[in-house]
Every structure is written in structure tokens, then in C-alpha cells.
Amino acid sequence: MDVVEELIKNHRLTQNQYEKLLGLWQDPQTAGRLAQEAVRLRKEYYGDQVYTRGLIEFTNYCKNDCYYCGIRRGNPHAVRYRLTEEEILECCQQGHELGFRTFVLQGGEDPYFTDERMAQIVRRIKQEYPEHALTLSIGERSYESYRLLREAGADRYLLRHETANDAHYHSLHPKEMSLDARKQCLYQLKELGYQVGAGFMVGSPGQTMACLAEDLVFLQELQPHMVGIGPFIPHHDTIYASEKPGSVELTLYLLSVIRIMLPRVLLPATTALGTLDPRGREKGLEAGANVVMPNLSPVKNRKLYDLYDNKICTGEEAAECRGCLSRRVESVGYHLVVARGDSRQ
Ligand code: 5AD
Ligand code: FES
């Protein structure tokens, strides 16, 4: 049996087999076969529904210095902001009115948001919106911190591993950061009962097909509820300013592979995909994605959450993003739903 049919049958492959599968990404027949099976599976578990999450980018202060990222601490040109607790709650209020039943609080690793401050925000949101799911995406923290935030009411946690190859991880991050620490956080979050999302960039500088195969093997082992992947996009204030962006086609291919490997996974069609291709998110849905994450951040801050160049949606009001995405989702035959959108376990 070839690797394509074996993945479809067993939902898992070895490192070598994934390398072989990834070597076929430019073959339209293989990509078509994988997309067809990915869509069949997403329809089996999720029908024609697309889940939506309101993304609130609440701080762009960050103590980390990831070499690819526009808001890394070493970028003196980044203009920093933090939303107040009241502003965050206003975003939730607006999001609630627009039909969002999951809020995602995402930010840099900002020491201002201590466990106490974070737990207080989580408690307030859960008190006002007890029916809603709350997702945190605030980087690496201690086990104790994750425990407190879980106790305060956080339901889910997104922490991309970025790359599962150790040498590649070290080439993208300063020496005080490590892949082991990142993986440990992901396992701890799982143990604490969070629904956990990992993920990686496609086409980051120095990435090889073997690295991507390692990402897939790692996801297979971690069994996350969510996987966020998007193409790498250079940011003008980083050492990677003149690197090539990642490939949209390869990202779509990987979305299909991930859907087949983890049939019930929550898989967003990401903003980065929509940034590199005007129909990137629609194409993501057609490759097996089932989640979109429009921006709920206040428009005055949006341009400042500047991870990579030309990020879309930075001039739009929340209501416009919601309407725009709803039309985009309908254009490929799916429907945005008002629901928490938990993974079908
Ligand atoms: N290109 C694409 N994605 C990026 N991210 C950070 N910088 C970039 C970039 N230059 C992604 C990382 C991070 C997420 C919030 O944004 O994967 O986990
Ligand atoms: Fe923001 Fe389209 S999703 S404008």
C-alpha cells in the first residue's frame, strides 16, 4: 500500500513515511486525494458547520525574543500596548453580541499579567459569560500558573510548538528557550484538563521536509484537541526580513494530512493563510479546516499586534470581520455557527 492510502486507513505513519508523503506535496493528484478524504472526515464529524472564535489580542509586550516575530522583545520599533481589564470585557461584550461563544485571549509573554491579574480576568469573563468557552494563548508559564488559571475557569490553551526539530527550534529562538520546555508545557496543560492546541509555522527559515515530518510525528504523539498552522511570513524588523514566505499550497496539504491523522481535531484556517492568499482561508476550509478566528481586538490596537508583515483585518471593526468571514465561509458551502465548538471527542 502506498503512504497516502496507509495514512487514510491507519491515521498514522512513521517519520520516514511522513517524509515520503511530504515529498509528494506538489503532485496535484496526491493533494487532491488527501483533500477529498480530509473533507469527507470533517463532514463526518462536523457536518457543514464552521466554528468561530473571537480573538482578543490583549497585549503585545513580550519577554521572549523569537527571531521571526515582530513583537519580540528585541524589536525597538514595536509600539507596545496592553488592554485594560475593562477593555477586554468590552471586547467580550461585543463578541457575545456578534454570536461568539468562544473567546481567545492571546498575548505576548507579558510579565505584567501575573497569575493574580490573569486569574482575575478569567474569573470575570467566566462569571459574565458562564456558557462561553475561554481559551488562553499566553505562552509558557509554570505548572502552578496553569493550574490556577484552569481553576479560575479557563477551558482551553493554545501554545504552538513552532517546530518539533530540536536544532531547528534552536535556530529560530534564543538559547534560553527550548523545545523540551515547550513540550513539557503542552503535556502539563493536557494533564490539567485543558483542551490543548499545538501547532507550527510552515516554511520558517531552515525548515526541511524532515522537520515537518517530525512535527507530524509529535502531533500524533501529543494528540492535541486543536492544531494551528500557518505559513511563515517575514517581518521587516527581524533578521528574516528578506526570507521567502512559506507556501500556501504546502500549508493546505498539511491541513489535509493533519485532518486525516486527527479526524476530530479543531483546525483553524488561519489569518496568516488569509494574508498570503486572498482566498487562503476559504482554501483552508476546502482542505479540511473547520474553525475561523476573526479579530475582536479594538481597532486602535490591531495594527500594533504586528507578528508579521501585511497582516489582514487590521483596519476592520469586529462586526465587519464577522460579516466578512461569514460570507467567505458560505462561499465554499459551509455555515458559521453560534456555538462553543468543543472538539467531538
Ligand atoms: N510568520 C507567521 N507566523 C508567525 N507567528 C509569529 N511570527 C510569525 C511570522 N513571522 C505565529 C507563531 C505564534 C503565533 C501566535 O503566530 O506561530 O505561535
Ligand atoms: Fe476580518 Fe475579513 S475577517 S475583514
mmCIF file of C-alpha atoms in Angstrom, residues 16-326:
data_model
loop_
_atom_site.group_PDB
_atom_site.id
_atom_site.type_symbol
_atom_site.label_atom_id
_atom_site.label_comp_id
_atom_site.label_asym_id
_atom_site.label_seq_id
_atom_site.Cartn_x
_atom_site.Cartn_y
_atom_site.Cartn_z
ATOM 1 C CA ASN A 16 10.091 8.037 7.158
ATOM 2 C CA GLN A 17 6.641 7.571 5.734
ATOM 3 C CA TYR A 18 5.673 11.163 6.544
ATOM 4 C CA GLU A 19 8.830 12.327 4.775
ATOM 5 C CA LYS A 20 7.809 10.326 1.759
ATOM 6 C CA LEU A 21 4.260 11.698 1.904
ATOM 7 C CA LEU A 22 5.524 15.273 2.193
ATOM 8 C CA GLY A 23 7.751 14.713 -0.827
ATOM 9 C CA LEU A 24 4.556 14.397 -2.885
ATOM 10 C CA TRP A 25 3.075 17.798 -1.970
ATOM 11 C CA GLN A 26 3.459 19.217 -5.446
ATOM 12 C CA ASP A 27 1.667 16.304 -7.070
ATOM 13 C CA PRO A 28 -1.880 17.548 -7.755
ATOM 14 C CA GLN A 29 -3.349 14.050 -7.710
ATOM 15 C CA THR A 30 -1.991 13.270 -4.237
ATOM 16 C CA ALA A 31 -3.010 16.686 -2.869
ATOM 17 C CA GLY A 32 -6.488 16.177 -4.354
ATOM 18 C CA ARG A 33 -6.868 12.710 -2.851
ATOM 19 C CA LEU A 34 -5.809 13.937 0.606
ATOM 20 C CA ALA A 35 -8.103 16.983 0.454
ATOM 21 C CA GLN A 36 -11.027 14.792 -0.596
ATOM 22 C CA GLU A 37 -10.523 12.431 2.348
ATOM 23 C CA ALA A 38 -9.920 15.355 4.748
ATOM 24 C CA VAL A 39 -13.201 16.976 3.720
ATOM 25 C CA ARG A 40 -15.032 13.653 3.983
ATOM 26 C CA LEU A 41 -13.799 13.257 7.572
ATOM 27 C CA ARG A 42 -14.530 16.833 8.632
ATOM 28 C CA LYS A 43 -18.067 16.381 7.266
ATOM 29 C CA GLU A 44 -18.486 13.095 9.091
ATOM 30 C CA TYR A 45 -17.651 14.706 12.447
ATOM 31 C CA TYR A 46 -18.665 18.340 11.982
ATOM 32 C CA GLY A 47 -21.092 18.366 9.044
ATOM 33 C CA ASP A 48 -21.019 21.663 7.196
ATOM 34 C CA GLN A 49 -20.508 23.668 10.386
ATOM 35 C CA VAL A 50 -17.607 26.028 10.903
ATOM 36 C CA TYR A 51 -16.799 27.097 14.433
ATOM 37 C CA THR A 52 -15.715 30.604 15.185
ATOM 38 C CA ARG A 53 -13.615 32.105 17.964
ATOM 39 C CA GLY A 54 -13.348 35.766 18.877
ATOM 40 C CA LEU A 55 -9.668 36.598 19.115
ATOM 41 C CA ILE A 56 -8.671 39.303 21.590
ATOM 42 C CA GLU A 57 -5.017 40.326 21.269
ATOM 43 C CA PHE A 58 -4.723 41.917 24.672
ATOM 44 C CA THR A 59 -1.006 42.700 24.994
ATOM 45 C CA ASN A 60 1.923 42.919 22.617
ATOM 46 C CA TYR A 61 4.548 43.200 25.348
ATOM 47 C CA CYS A 62 6.710 40.093 25.266
ATOM 48 C CA LYS A 63 9.695 38.964 27.267
ATOM 49 C CA ASN A 64 10.694 36.449 24.604
ATOM 50 C CA ASP A 65 12.834 37.120 21.587
ATOM 51 C CA CYS A 66 11.744 34.601 18.941
ATOM 52 C CA TYR A 67 13.761 35.633 15.883
ATOM 53 C CA TYR A 68 10.835 35.511 13.446
ATOM 54 C CA CYS A 69 8.316 37.540 15.419
ATOM 55 C CA GLY A 70 7.579 41.250 15.049
ATOM 56 C CA ILE A 71 6.637 41.745 18.718
ATOM 57 C CA ARG A 72 9.740 40.063 20.162
ATOM 58 C CA ARG A 73 11.363 41.981 22.992
ATOM 59 C CA GLY A 74 14.390 42.935 20.880
ATOM 60 C CA ASN A 75 12.352 44.942 18.384
ATOM 61 C CA PRO A 76 12.696 48.598 19.447
ATOM 62 C CA HIS A 77 10.273 49.712 16.700
ATOM 63 C CA ALA A 78 7.342 47.747 18.097
ATOM 64 C CA VAL A 79 4.875 50.188 19.685
ATOM 65 C CA ARG A 80 3.621 48.449 22.822
ATOM 66 C CA TYR A 81 0.100 48.324 24.249
ATOM 67 C CA ARG A 82 -1.869 46.469 26.880
ATOM 68 C CA LEU A 83 -5.658 46.381 27.105
ATOM 69 C CA THR A 84 -7.203 47.104 30.485
ATOM 70 C CA GLU A 85 -9.489 44.595 32.127
ATOM 71 C CA GLU A 86 -12.421 46.839 31.171
ATOM 72 C CA GLU A 87 -11.338 46.961 27.536
ATOM 73 C CA ILE A 88 -11.023 43.172 27.445
ATOM 74 C CA LEU A 89 -14.533 42.835 28.858
ATOM 75 C CA GLU A 90 -15.859 45.300 26.283
ATOM 76 C CA CYS A 91 -14.382 43.106 23.528
ATOM 77 C CA CYS A 92 -16.167 40.107 25.060
ATOM 78 C CA GLN A 93 -19.441 42.024 25.249
ATOM 79 C CA GLN A 94 -19.212 42.987 21.596
ATOM 80 C CA GLY A 95 -18.162 39.451 20.698
ATOM 81 C CA HIS A 96 -21.080 37.988 22.585
ATOM 82 C CA GLU A 97 -23.481 40.262 20.672
ATOM 83 C CA LEU A 98 -21.934 39.152 17.401
ATOM 84 C CA GLY A 99 -22.561 35.489 18.246
ATOM 85 C CA PHE A 100 -19.166 34.355 19.522
ATOM 86 C CA ARG A 101 -19.317 31.605 22.139
ATOM 87 C CA THR A 102 -15.562 31.198 22.493
ATOM 88 C CA PHE A 103 -13.164 33.977 23.387
ATOM 89 C CA VAL A 104 -9.429 33.588 22.856
ATOM 90 C CA LEU A 105 -7.191 35.817 24.938
ATOM 91 C CA GLN A 106 -3.891 35.956 23.123
ATOM 92 C CA GLY A 107 -0.824 37.945 24.035
ATOM 93 C CA GLY A 108 2.927 38.075 24.224
ATOM 94 C CA GLU A 109 4.579 36.719 27.359
ATOM 95 C CA ASP A 110 3.901 39.871 29.341
ATOM 96 C CA PRO A 111 5.091 39.783 32.980
ATOM 97 C CA TYR A 112 2.531 42.486 33.875
ATOM 98 C CA PHE A 113 -0.125 39.782 33.605
ATOM 99 C CA THR A 114 0.805 37.917 36.751
ATOM 100 C CA ASP A 115 -1.134 34.844 37.822
ATOM 101 C CA GLU A 116 -3.292 37.045 40.026
ATOM 102 C CA ARG A 117 -4.153 39.547 37.320
ATOM 103 C CA MET A 118 -4.760 36.822 34.757
ATOM 104 C CA ALA A 119 -6.900 34.711 37.106
ATOM 105 C CA GLN A 120 -8.968 37.786 37.967
ATOM 106 C CA ILE A 121 -9.656 38.443 34.241
ATOM 107 C CA VAL A 122 -10.512 34.790 33.643
ATOM 108 C CA ARG A 123 -12.895 34.744 36.619
ATOM 109 C CA ARG A 124 -14.652 37.914 35.491
ATOM 110 C CA ILE A 125 -15.143 36.672 31.948
ATOM 111 C CA LYS A 126 -16.435 33.300 33.138
ATOM 112 C CA GLN A 127 -18.736 34.994 35.629
ATOM 113 C CA GLU A 128 -20.294 37.210 32.978
ATOM 114 C CA TYR A 129 -20.277 34.543 30.259
ATOM 115 C CA PRO A 130 -20.647 31.192 32.001
ATOM 116 C CA GLU A 131 -21.838 29.481 28.832
ATOM 117 C CA HIS A 132 -18.833 30.554 26.819
ATOM 118 C CA ALA A 133 -15.560 28.759 26.362
ATOM 119 C CA LEU A 134 -12.439 30.707 27.268
ATOM 120 C CA THR A 135 -9.150 29.953 25.560
ATOM 121 C CA LEU A 136 -5.819 31.326 26.699
ATOM 122 C CA SER A 137 -2.809 31.793 24.441
ATOM 123 C CA ILE A 138 -0.209 33.451 26.629
ATOM 124 C CA GLY A 139 2.861 31.302 26.219
ATOM 125 C CA GLU A 140 4.976 29.295 28.606
ATOM 126 C CA ARG A 141 4.119 29.513 32.310
ATOM 127 C CA SER A 142 4.674 27.330 35.352
ATOM 128 C CA TYR A 143 2.562 24.270 36.155
ATOM 129 C CA GLU A 144 1.226 26.163 39.158
ATOM 130 C CA SER A 145 0.202 29.074 36.986
ATOM 131 C CA TYR A 146 -1.582 26.813 34.501
ATOM 132 C CA ARG A 147 -3.301 25.128 37.439
ATOM 133 C CA LEU A 148 -4.523 28.423 38.908
ATOM 134 C CA LEU A 149 -5.833 29.629 35.565
ATOM 135 C CA ARG A 150 -7.608 26.359 34.966
ATOM 136 C CA GLU A 151 -9.178 26.640 38.399
ATOM 137 C CA ALA A 152 -10.207 30.210 37.607
ATOM 138 C CA GLY A 153 -12.187 28.793 34.685
ATOM 139 C CA ALA A 154 -10.010 28.709 31.542
ATOM 140 C CA ASP A 155 -11.118 25.851 29.276
ATOM 141 C CA ARG A 156 -8.563 25.710 26.514
ATOM 142 C CA TYR A 157 -4.962 26.686 25.832
ATOM 143 C CA LEU A 158 -3.129 27.356 22.583
ATOM 144 C CA LEU A 159 0.623 27.010 22.574
ATOM 145 C CA ARG A 160 2.231 26.318 19.229
ATOM 146 C CA HIS A 161 5.354 24.229 19.470
ATOM 147 C CA GLU A 162 6.595 26.099 16.325
ATOM 148 C CA THR A 163 8.848 23.211 15.205
ATOM 149 C CA ALA A 164 9.406 19.763 16.705
ATOM 150 C CA ASN A 165 13.006 19.532 15.485
ATOM 151 C CA ASP A 166 15.410 20.462 18.246
ATOM 152 C CA ALA A 167 18.150 22.002 16.078
ATOM 153 C CA HIS A 168 15.571 23.933 14.056
ATOM 154 C CA TYR A 169 13.899 25.149 17.259
ATOM 155 C CA HIS A 170 17.265 26.459 18.458
ATOM 156 C CA SER A 171 17.909 28.244 15.179
ATOM 157 C CA LEU A 172 14.602 30.150 15.489
ATOM 158 C CA HIS A 173 14.855 31.032 19.184
ATOM 159 C CA PRO A 174 17.443 32.442 21.595
ATOM 160 C CA LYS A 175 19.280 29.967 23.780
ATOM 161 C CA GLU A 176 17.143 30.495 26.881
ATOM 162 C CA MET A 177 14.208 28.910 25.053
ATOM 163 C CA SER A 178 13.949 25.186 24.431
ATOM 164 C CA LEU A 179 11.732 22.705 22.649
ATOM 165 C CA ASP A 180 11.735 20.476 25.725
ATOM 166 C CA ALA A 181 10.299 23.269 27.868
ATOM 167 C CA ARG A 182 7.642 23.931 25.236
ATOM 168 C CA LYS A 183 6.674 20.263 25.028
ATOM 169 C CA GLN A 184 6.586 19.986 28.788
ATOM 170 C CA CYS A 185 4.108 22.876 28.964
ATOM 171 C CA LEU A 186 1.874 21.150 26.415
ATOM 172 C CA TYR A 187 1.830 17.891 28.383
ATOM 173 C CA GLN A 188 1.173 19.753 31.635
ATOM 174 C CA LEU A 189 -1.733 21.636 30.096
ATOM 175 C CA LYS A 190 -3.209 18.359 28.927
ATOM 176 C CA GLU A 191 -2.787 16.808 32.346
ATOM 177 C CA LEU A 192 -4.630 19.752 33.896
ATOM 178 C CA GLY A 193 -7.638 19.062 31.709
ATOM 179 C CA TYR A 194 -7.327 21.908 29.245
ATOM 180 C CA GLN A 195 -8.331 21.293 25.645
ATOM 181 C CA VAL A 196 -4.908 21.871 24.156
ATOM 182 C CA GLY A 197 -3.758 23.292 20.837
ATOM 183 C CA ALA A 198 -0.258 22.886 19.436
ATOM 184 C CA GLY A 199 0.970 23.921 16.012
ATOM 185 C CA PHE A 200 3.762 25.185 13.831
ATOM 186 C CA MET A 201 4.744 27.549 11.057
ATOM 187 C CA VAL A 202 5.133 26.218 7.533
ATOM 188 C CA GLY A 203 8.226 27.360 5.641
ATOM 189 C CA SER A 204 10.050 29.020 8.517
ATOM 190 C CA PRO A 205 13.731 29.675 7.693
ATOM 191 C CA GLY A 206 15.789 26.471 7.735
ATOM 192 C CA GLN A 207 12.787 24.140 7.850
ATOM 193 C CA THR A 208 13.153 20.903 5.878
ATOM 194 C CA MET A 209 10.632 18.222 4.953
ATOM 195 C CA ALA A 210 12.218 16.091 7.696
ATOM 196 C CA CYS A 211 11.382 18.855 10.224
ATOM 197 C CA LEU A 212 7.762 18.885 9.063
ATOM 198 C CA ALA A 213 7.630 15.097 9.342
ATOM 199 C CA GLU A 214 8.807 15.494 12.947
ATOM 200 C CA ASP A 215 6.005 18.000 13.551
ATOM 201 C CA LEU A 216 3.506 15.407 12.359
ATOM 202 C CA VAL A 217 5.011 12.634 14.489
ATOM 203 C CA PHE A 218 4.914 14.946 17.504
ATOM 204 C CA LEU A 219 1.243 15.810 16.916
ATOM 205 C CA GLN A 220 0.491 12.124 16.548
ATOM 206 C CA GLU A 221 2.050 11.528 19.938
ATOM 207 C CA LEU A 222 0.559 14.564 21.731
ATOM 208 C CA GLN A 223 -2.965 14.031 20.347
ATOM 209 C CA PRO A 224 -3.994 17.673 20.793
ATOM 210 C CA HIS A 225 -7.607 18.857 20.501
ATOM 211 C CA MET A 226 -6.576 21.744 18.259
ATOM 212 C CA VAL A 227 -3.775 22.379 15.777
ATOM 213 C CA GLY A 228 -2.875 25.839 14.500
ATOM 214 C CA ILE A 229 -0.690 26.018 11.434
ATOM 215 C CA GLY A 230 0.056 28.896 9.109
ATOM 216 C CA PRO A 231 2.709 29.887 6.609
ATOM 217 C CA PHE A 232 5.753 31.766 7.898
ATOM 218 C CA ILE A 233 5.618 35.409 6.757
ATOM 219 C CA PRO A 234 8.690 37.620 7.076
ATOM 220 C CA HIS A 235 8.515 40.684 9.305
ATOM 221 C CA HIS A 236 10.565 43.712 8.193
ATOM 222 C CA ASP A 237 12.147 44.286 11.630
ATOM 223 C CA THR A 238 13.584 40.774 12.035
ATOM 224 C CA ILE A 239 16.707 39.004 10.806
ATOM 225 C CA TYR A 240 14.410 37.102 8.449
ATOM 226 C CA ALA A 241 13.154 40.267 6.714
ATOM 227 C CA SER A 242 14.228 39.099 3.278
ATOM 228 C CA GLU A 243 13.422 35.397 3.615
ATOM 229 C CA LYS A 244 10.780 33.833 1.395
ATOM 230 C CA PRO A 245 7.347 33.304 2.935
ATOM 231 C CA GLY A 246 6.063 29.761 3.416
ATOM 232 C CA SER A 247 3.992 28.114 0.710
ATOM 233 C CA VAL A 248 0.212 28.353 0.778
ATOM 234 C CA GLU A 249 -0.072 25.082 -1.175
ATOM 235 C CA LEU A 250 2.134 23.199 1.271
ATOM 236 C CA THR A 251 0.147 24.619 4.205
ATOM 237 C CA LEU A 252 -3.085 23.369 2.600
ATOM 238 C CA TYR A 253 -1.522 19.958 2.005
ATOM 239 C CA LEU A 254 -0.536 19.790 5.674
ATOM 240 C CA LEU A 255 -4.035 20.797 6.788
ATOM 241 C CA SER A 256 -5.396 17.792 4.896
ATOM 242 C CA VAL A 257 -2.775 15.458 6.357
ATOM 243 C CA ILE A 258 -3.496 16.693 9.893
ATOM 244 C CA ARG A 259 -7.265 16.285 9.432
ATOM 245 C CA ILE A 260 -6.722 12.673 8.346
ATOM 246 C CA MET A 261 -4.274 11.971 11.164
ATOM 247 C CA LEU A 262 -6.572 13.525 13.825
ATOM 248 C CA PRO A 263 -10.075 13.306 12.310
ATOM 249 C CA ARG A 264 -11.854 15.178 15.129
ATOM 250 C CA VAL A 265 -9.275 17.905 15.575
ATOM 251 C CA LEU A 266 -10.268 21.587 15.636
ATOM 252 C CA LEU A 267 -8.301 23.057 12.776
ATOM 253 C CA PRO A 268 -8.388 26.781 12.026
ATOM 254 C CA ALA A 269 -7.969 28.367 8.618
ATOM 255 C CA THR A 270 -5.538 30.956 9.946
ATOM 256 C CA THR A 271 -5.064 34.677 9.425
ATOM 257 C CA ALA A 272 -1.556 34.027 8.081
ATOM 258 C CA LEU A 273 -3.073 31.845 5.357
ATOM 259 C CA GLY A 274 -5.512 34.665 4.533
ATOM 260 C CA THR A 275 -2.640 37.146 4.480
ATOM 261 C CA LEU A 276 -0.620 35.323 1.809
ATOM 262 C CA ASP A 277 -3.598 34.492 -0.385
ATOM 263 C CA PRO A 278 -6.834 36.491 -0.577
ATOM 264 C CA ARG A 279 -8.759 33.199 -0.643
ATOM 265 C CA GLY A 280 -6.392 31.436 1.746
ATOM 266 C CA ARG A 281 -8.942 30.852 4.491
ATOM 267 C CA GLU A 282 -11.574 29.549 2.069
ATOM 268 C CA LYS A 283 -8.968 27.220 0.604
ATOM 269 C CA GLY A 284 -8.112 26.129 4.144
ATOM 270 C CA LEU A 285 -11.738 25.107 4.716
ATOM 271 C CA GLU A 286 -11.664 23.170 1.461
ATOM 272 C CA ALA A 287 -8.535 21.346 2.628
ATOM 273 C CA GLY A 288 -10.068 20.164 5.926
ATOM 274 C CA ALA A 289 -10.060 23.142 8.324
ATOM 275 C CA ASN A 290 -13.211 23.719 10.413
ATOM 276 C CA VAL A 291 -12.527 26.832 12.505
ATOM 277 C CA VAL A 292 -12.053 30.537 11.806
ATOM 278 C CA MET A 293 -10.801 33.105 14.286
ATOM 279 C CA PRO A 294 -11.862 36.658 13.473
ATOM 280 C CA ASN A 295 -10.361 39.539 15.352
ATOM 281 C CA LEU A 296 -12.251 41.162 18.233
ATOM 282 C CA SER A 297 -9.402 43.420 19.343
ATOM 283 C CA PRO A 298 -10.089 47.176 19.409
ATOM 284 C CA VAL A 299 -9.238 48.655 16.001
ATOM 285 C CA LYS A 300 -6.876 51.209 17.626
ATOM 286 C CA ASN A 301 -4.571 48.333 18.712
ATOM 287 C CA ARG A 302 -4.865 45.936 15.805
ATOM 288 C CA LYS A 303 -2.016 47.202 13.643
ATOM 289 C CA LEU A 304 0.252 47.033 16.676
ATOM 290 C CA TYR A 305 -0.207 43.289 17.139
ATOM 291 C CA ASP A 306 2.265 43.027 14.344
ATOM 292 C CA LEU A 307 3.643 39.470 14.255
ATOM 293 C CA TYR A 308 4.393 39.528 10.503
ATOM 294 C CA ASP A 309 4.048 41.960 7.581
ATOM 295 C CA ASN A 310 0.745 42.814 5.836
ATOM 296 C CA LYS A 311 -1.460 41.053 8.407
ATOM 297 C CA ILE A 312 -5.080 41.244 7.234
ATOM 298 C CA CYS A 313 -8.114 42.601 9.105
ATOM 299 C CA THR A 314 -6.169 45.288 10.955
ATOM 300 C CA GLY A 315 -8.470 48.079 9.757
ATOM 301 C CA GLU A 316 -11.805 46.356 10.226
ATOM 302 C CA GLU A 317 -14.334 46.608 13.035
ATOM 303 C CA ALA A 318 -15.257 43.359 14.788
ATOM 304 C CA ALA A 319 -18.687 43.379 13.124
ATOM 305 C CA GLU A 320 -17.102 43.721 9.681
ATOM 306 C CA CYS A 321 -14.797 40.770 10.321
ATOM 307 C CA ARG A 322 -17.689 38.678 11.480
ATOM 308 C CA GLY A 323 -19.761 39.561 8.378
ATOM 309 C CA CYS A 324 -16.842 39.154 6.014
ATOM 310 C CA LEU A 325 -15.929 35.744 7.396
ATOM 311 C CA SER A 326 -19.493 34.570 7.383
#
